[in-house]
CSV table of C-alpha atoms in Angstrom, one decimal:
chain,number,residue,atom,x,y,z
X,10,MET,CA,92.7,90.2,135.1
X,11,ASP,CA,93.2,93.7,133.6
X,12,LEU,CA,91.6,96.0,131.1
X,13,LYS,CA,94.2,95.2,128.4
X,14,GLN,CA,93.3,91.5,128.6
X,15,LEU,CA,89.7,92.3,128.2
X,16,GLN,CA,90.4,94.6,125.2
X,17,TYR,CA,92.4,91.8,123.5
X,18,PHE,CA,89.6,89.4,124.1
X,19,VAL,CA,86.8,91.7,122.9
X,20,VAL,CA,88.7,92.7,119.7
X,21,SER,CA,89.6,89.0,119.0
X,22,VAL,CA,85.9,88.1,119.3
X,23,GLU,CA,84.8,90.8,116.9
X,24,SER,CA,87.6,90.3,114.3
X,25,GLY,CA,87.5,86.5,114.6
X,26,SER,CA,91.3,86.3,114.5
X,27,PHE,CA,94.3,86.9,116.8
X,28,LYS,CA,96.2,88.2,113.8
X,29,LYS,CA,93.6,90.8,112.9
X,30,ALA,CA,93.2,91.8,116.6
X,31,ALA,CA,97.0,92.3,116.8
X,32,GLU,CA,97.0,94.5,113.7
X,33,MET,CA,94.1,96.6,115.1
X,34,LEU,CA,95.7,97.0,118.5
X,35,TYR,CA,99.3,97.5,117.3
X,36,THR,CA,100.8,94.4,119.1
X,37,THR,CA,101.8,90.9,118.1
X,38,GLN,CA,99.7,87.8,117.5
X,39,PRO,CA,101.6,85.7,120.1
X,40,HIS,CA,101.1,88.4,122.7
X,41,ILE,CA,97.3,88.5,122.1
X,42,SER,CA,97.1,84.7,122.3
X,43,LYS,CA,99.2,84.5,125.5
X,44,SER,CA,97.2,87.3,127.2
X,45,ILE,CA,93.9,85.6,126.4
X,46,LYS,CA,95.2,82.2,127.5
X,47,ASN,CA,96.2,83.7,130.8
X,48,LEU,CA,92.7,85.2,131.2
X,49,GLU,CA,91.2,81.8,130.5
X,50,THR,CA,93.4,80.2,133.1
X,51,GLU,CA,92.5,82.8,135.7
X,52,LEU,CA,88.8,82.4,135.0
X,53,ASN,CA,89.1,78.7,134.6
X,54,VAL,CA,87.0,78.7,131.4
X,55,GLN,CA,87.6,78.5,127.7
X,56,LEU,CA,86.6,81.8,126.1
X,57,LEU,CA,87.7,81.2,122.5
X,58,GLU,CA,87.9,78.1,120.3
X,59,ARG,CA,91.1,78.1,118.2
X,60,LYS,CA,90.5,77.1,114.6
X,61,ALA,CA,92.6,76.9,111.5
X,62,ARG,CA,91.3,80.1,110.1
X,63,GLY,CA,90.8,82.1,113.3
X,64,VAL,CA,89.0,82.0,116.6
X,65,GLU,CA,85.3,81.5,117.5
X,66,VAL,CA,83.8,82.6,120.8
X,67,THR,CA,82.4,79.8,123.1
X,68,GLU,CA,79.1,79.9,124.9
X,69,SER,CA,80.9,80.8,128.1
X,70,GLY,CA,82.9,83.4,126.2
X,71,LYS,CA,79.7,85.1,124.9
X,72,LYS,CA,78.7,85.8,128.5
X,73,ILE,CA,82.1,87.2,129.4
X,74,TYR,CA,82.2,89.2,126.2
X,75,GLU,CA,79.1,91.3,127.2
X,76,TYR,CA,80.6,92.1,130.6
X,77,ALA,CA,83.9,92.9,129.1
X,78,CYS,CA,82.3,95.3,126.6
X,79,ASN,CA,80.6,97.2,129.4
X,80,MET,CA,83.8,97.4,131.5
X,81,LEU,CA,85.7,98.8,128.6
X,82,VAL,CA,83.0,101.4,127.9
X,83,ASP,CA,83.0,102.4,131.6
X,84,ALA,CA,86.8,102.7,131.6
X,85,SER,CA,86.7,105.0,128.6
X,86,ARG,CA,84.1,107.2,130.3
X,87,ILE,CA,86.5,107.5,133.3
X,88,HIS,CA,89.3,108.6,131.0
X,89,ALA,CA,86.9,111.0,129.3
X,90,ALA,CA,85.9,112.6,132.6
X,91,VAL,CA,89.6,113.2,133.4
X,92,GLU,CA,90.2,114.8,130.0
X,93,GLU,CA,87.1,117.1,130.1
X,94,ASP,CA,89.3,120.1,130.5
X,95,GLU,CA,91.6,119.0,127.7
X,96,LYS,CA,91.1,119.6,123.9
X,97,VAL,CA,91.2,116.1,122.4
X,98,LEU,CA,90.3,115.0,118.9
X,99,ARG,CA,90.1,111.3,118.1
X,100,VAL,CA,89.5,110.5,114.5
X,101,ILE,CA,89.5,107.2,112.7
X,102,SER,CA,89.3,107.2,108.9
X,103,ALA,CA,88.9,104.8,105.9
X,104,ALA,CA,88.6,107.8,103.5
X,105,GLY,CA,92.1,107.7,102.1
X,106,ASP,CA,95.1,109.9,101.5
X,107,ARG,CA,93.3,113.1,100.5
X,108,PHE,CA,91.2,113.0,103.7
X,109,ALA,CA,94.3,112.6,105.8
X,110,THR,CA,95.8,115.6,104.0
X,111,LEU,CA,92.6,117.5,104.9
X,112,PHE,CA,92.9,116.4,108.5
X,113,GLY,CA,96.6,117.6,108.6
X,114,ALA,CA,95.6,121.0,107.3
X,115,TYR,CA,93.0,121.3,110.1
X,116,CYS,CA,95.5,120.3,112.8
X,117,GLU,CA,98.0,122.8,111.3
X,118,GLY,CA,95.6,125.6,112.0
X,119,ARG,CA,95.1,124.4,115.6
X,120,ALA,CA,98.7,123.7,116.4
X,121,GLU,CA,99.0,126.6,118.8
X,122,LYS,CA,95.8,125.8,120.7
X,123,ASN,CA,97.1,122.8,122.8
X,124,LEU,CA,95.0,120.3,120.9
X,125,LYS,CA,95.7,116.6,121.6
X,126,VAL,CA,95.2,114.6,118.4
X,127,TRP,CA,94.7,110.9,117.7
X,128,TYR,CA,94.3,109.9,114.1
X,129,ARG,CA,94.3,106.4,112.6
X,130,ASP,CA,93.9,105.1,109.0
X,131,SER,CA,91.8,102.0,109.0
X,132,THR,CA,89.4,99.8,107.0
X,133,VAL,CA,85.7,100.5,107.3
X,134,GLU,CA,85.2,97.3,109.4
X,135,GLU,CA,87.7,98.6,112.0
X,136,ILE,CA,85.8,101.9,112.5
X,137,PHE,CA,82.7,100.4,114.1
X,138,PRO,CA,84.3,98.6,117.1
X,139,SER,CA,86.7,101.4,117.7
X,140,LEU,CA,83.8,103.8,118.1
X,141,HIS,CA,81.7,101.3,120.0
X,142,HIS,CA,84.5,100.9,122.6
X,143,ARG,CA,85.2,104.6,122.7
X,144,THR,CA,88.8,104.3,121.4
X,145,PHE,CA,87.8,107.0,118.9
X,146,ASP,CA,85.0,109.6,118.8
X,147,ILE,CA,84.2,109.9,115.1
X,148,GLY,CA,84.9,107.8,112.0
X,149,PHE,CA,84.9,108.9,108.3
X,150,PHE,CA,84.4,106.6,105.3
X,151,TYR,CA,82.7,106.4,101.9
X,152,ALA,CA,80.8,103.5,100.4
X,153,ASP,CA,78.8,102.4,97.4
X,154,GLN,CA,75.1,102.1,97.7
X,155,ARG,CA,75.3,98.3,98.0
X,156,GLN,CA,78.0,98.5,100.5
X,157,MET,CA,76.0,100.9,102.7
X,158,ILE,CA,73.3,98.3,103.1
X,159,ALA,CA,75.6,96.0,105.0
X,160,TYR,CA,77.5,98.8,106.8
X,161,LEU,CA,74.3,100.4,108.1
X,162,GLN,CA,73.3,97.0,109.6
X,163,MET,CA,76.6,96.8,111.4
X,164,ILE,CA,76.3,100.4,112.5
X,165,GLU,CA,72.9,99.7,114.0
X,166,ARG,CA,74.2,96.6,115.9
X,167,LYS,CA,77.0,98.6,117.4
X,168,HIS,CA,74.6,101.4,118.6
X,169,LEU,CA,76.1,103.9,116.2
X,170,GLU,CA,74.7,106.4,113.7
X,171,PHE,CA,75.8,107.5,110.2
X,172,THR,CA,75.5,111.0,108.9
X,173,ALA,CA,76.0,111.6,105.1
X,174,LEU,CA,78.1,114.6,104.2
X,175,GLY,CA,78.1,114.3,100.4
X,176,GLN,CA,77.9,112.2,97.3
X,177,THR,CA,80.7,111.1,94.9
X,178,GLU,CA,81.2,108.4,92.3
X,179,PRO,CA,83.6,105.5,91.7
X,180,ILE,CA,86.5,106.2,89.4
X,181,LEU,CA,88.8,103.8,87.5
X,182,TYR,CA,92.5,104.6,88.2
X,183,VAL,CA,95.0,103.2,85.7
X,184,GLY,CA,98.7,103.6,84.8
X,185,PRO,CA,100.5,103.7,81.5
X,186,GLN,CA,100.6,99.9,81.2
X,187,ASN,CA,96.8,99.6,81.3
X,188,PRO,CA,95.0,99.1,77.9
X,189,LEU,CA,92.4,101.8,78.9
X,190,TYR,CA,95.0,104.4,79.8
X,191,GLY,CA,94.0,106.8,77.1
X,192,ALA,CA,90.2,106.5,77.5
X,193,GLU,CA,88.2,109.5,78.4
X,194,SER,CA,85.5,107.4,80.1
X,195,VAL,CA,84.5,103.7,80.4
X,196,ALA,CA,81.3,101.7,80.4
X,197,GLU,CA,80.7,99.1,83.2
X,198,ARG,CA,81.1,96.2,80.7
X,199,GLU,CA,84.7,97.3,79.9
X,200,LEU,CA,85.6,96.8,83.6
X,201,LYS,CA,85.2,93.0,83.3
X,202,SER,CA,88.3,92.6,81.2
X,203,LEU,CA,90.6,94.2,83.8
X,204,LYS,CA,92.6,92.9,86.7
X,205,TYR,CA,92.6,94.9,89.9
X,206,VAL,CA,94.7,95.9,93.0
X,207,GLN,CA,92.5,97.1,95.8
X,208,ILE,CA,92.9,98.4,99.4
X,209,GLN,CA,91.9,95.7,102.0
X,210,ASP,CA,88.4,96.2,103.3
X,211,PHE,CA,85.5,94.4,104.8
X,212,TYR,CA,83.4,94.5,101.6
X,213,ASN,CA,86.0,92.4,99.7
X,214,ARG,CA,85.2,89.4,101.8
X,215,PRO,CA,83.3,86.7,99.8
X,216,GLU,CA,80.3,86.6,102.2
X,217,MET,CA,79.6,90.2,101.4
X,218,HIS,CA,78.6,89.3,97.8
X,219,LEU,CA,75.6,87.2,98.8
X,220,MET,CA,73.3,90.2,98.6
X,221,GLU,CA,70.7,90.3,95.8
X,222,GLY,CA,71.2,92.5,92.8
X,223,GLY,CA,72.5,92.5,89.3
X,224,MET,CA,76.1,92.6,88.2
X,225,ASP,CA,77.8,96.0,88.6
X,226,TYR,CA,81.3,97.5,88.9
X,227,LEU,CA,81.8,96.0,92.4
X,228,ASP,CA,81.3,92.5,91.0
X,229,TYR,CA,83.7,93.1,88.1
X,230,GLN,CA,86.3,94.6,90.5
X,231,ASN,CA,86.1,91.6,92.9
X,232,GLN,CA,86.1,89.0,90.1
X,233,GLY,CA,89.3,90.5,88.7
X,234,GLN,CA,91.0,91.2,92.0
X,235,VAL,CA,94.5,89.7,92.0
X,236,MET,CA,96.1,91.8,94.7
X,237,VAL,CA,95.0,93.2,98.0
X,238,THR,CA,97.1,95.5,100.2
X,239,ASN,CA,96.6,98.0,103.1
X,240,ASN,CA,99.6,100.0,101.9
X,241,ARG,CA,98.7,103.0,99.7
X,242,SER,CA,102.3,103.5,98.6
X,243,LEU,CA,102.5,100.0,97.3
X,244,LEU,CA,99.1,100.3,95.6
X,245,THR,CA,100.2,103.5,93.8
X,246,GLN,CA,103.4,101.8,92.7
X,247,ILE,CA,101.6,98.8,91.3
X,248,ILE,CA,99.2,100.9,89.3
X,249,LEU,CA,102.1,102.9,87.9
X,250,THR,CA,104.3,99.9,86.9
X,251,THR,CA,101.8,97.2,85.9
X,252,SER,CA,98.5,96.8,84.0
X,253,LEU,CA,96.5,96.4,87.3
X,254,ALA,CA,93.8,99.0,87.8
X,255,ASN,CA,92.1,100.3,90.9
X,256,ILE,CA,88.5,101.5,91.6
X,257,SER,CA,87.9,104.0,94.4
X,258,SER,CA,86.2,107.2,95.2
X,259,ALA,CA,86.6,110.3,93.0
X,260,ARG,CA,86.7,112.5,96.1
X,261,PHE,CA,89.0,110.4,98.3
X,262,PRO,CA,90.8,107.8,96.1
X,263,ASP,CA,92.9,105.0,97.7
X,264,ILE,CA,95.9,105.9,95.6
X,265,LEU,CA,98.4,108.5,96.9
X,266,THR,CA,97.8,111.9,95.3
X,267,GLY,CA,100.2,113.8,93.1
X,268,SER,CA,101.1,111.3,90.4
X,269,LYS,CA,100.5,112.7,86.9
X,270,ASP,CA,101.0,109.3,85.3
X,271,ILE,CA,97.9,107.8,86.9
X,272,HIS,CA,94.8,108.6,85.0
X,273,ALA,CA,91.4,108.9,86.6
X,274,ILE,CA,88.7,107.7,84.2
X,275,PRO,CA,85.0,108.2,84.9
X,276,ILE,CA,82.7,105.2,84.8
X,277,ARG,CA,79.6,106.2,82.8
X,278,GLY,CA,76.3,106.1,84.7
X,279,MET,CA,77.9,106.1,88.1
X,280,LYS,CA,77.4,109.8,89.2
X,281,ASN,CA,76.5,110.1,92.9
X,282,ARG,CA,76.8,106.4,93.3
X,283,MET,CA,78.9,106.6,96.5
X,284,THR,CA,78.2,108.3,99.8
X,285,PHE,CA,80.7,110.0,102.1
X,286,GLY,CA,80.0,110.7,105.7
X,287,TYR,CA,80.8,110.0,109.3
X,288,VAL,CA,79.7,107.7,112.0
X,289,LYS,CA,79.5,108.3,115.8
X,290,ARG,CA,78.0,106.7,118.9
X,291,LEU,CA,74.2,106.8,118.9
X,292,HIS,CA,73.8,108.2,122.4
X,293,GLY,CA,75.4,111.5,123.4
X,294,ASP,CA,76.8,114.5,121.4
X,295,LEU,CA,80.1,114.6,119.7
X,296,PRO,CA,82.9,116.2,121.7
X,297,GLU,CA,83.4,119.9,120.9
X,298,GLU,CA,86.6,119.3,119.0
X,299,ALA,CA,85.0,116.6,116.8
X,300,LYS,CA,82.1,119.0,116.1
X,301,GLN,CA,84.5,121.7,114.9
X,302,PHE,CA,86.3,119.2,112.7
X,303,VAL,CA,83.0,118.1,111.1
X,304,GLU,CA,82.2,121.7,110.2
X,305,TYR,CA,85.7,122.1,108.7
X,306,VAL,CA,85.2,119.0,106.6
X,307,LYS,CA,81.8,120.3,105.4
X,308,ALA,CA,83.4,123.5,104.3
X,309,HIS,CA,86.3,121.9,102.4
X,310,ILE,CA,84.8,118.9,100.6
X,311,ILE,CA,82.6,120.9,98.2
């Protein structure tokens, strides 16, 4: 038994899939499956039940999961103690290309100060376990008011806390092939007629739409969604060359910045509908480098 096996097991439990666990841990699905199988053989117990659409933790696995989480947290604390004299910044983000550019500008100003940096683009659902298991120290994302209801529940379960840094609004992004390309603004009802390409994220799962509430742009977006990707270059290309649209944040859009042929169209009545902020572990202060980066973000997102 080693820590890597336990990490593979924990992430597989939380993601419900060897495939998703492999994507999050930058390895292969067969390697994840084999490692967990070896762990089950060593412990002489079935930890996960393999199903057609993923994996489900067994009753025995639930007990091992709790111990494994504690062991991984303790291991990360040992590493942190060793690195106390080092300047380390570990950031995970679901805030898009413009935020990554902001992060790069911060690191450029710190390049001569021996700063060790870990930065990862992710979906919102990947942020919470990464912070919970101390792989990263701070995570940034934005979400609609309805999305935040679900995210805050997940944050509480993972013993994390969210701090809002600002408000923004959803924007419709379209290319020359879209029928609304020349519009100065759009009403919610106009969104129903469009087809969408969106960045893969937790909220796009069907079970997330069981919350009560009337129809709004999130429902229209998901009803018309015909393409999902985690690649922003592909998303930008699709918007430019087809009639598919995208809805994302005005401040941190999912599309790559710099294309003059993609129009950003305000959705009427949606001002300050989205919240941008960061999440960290509930207990303990942020590391000093993370605190400095938060202050940098505050100063540059206005």
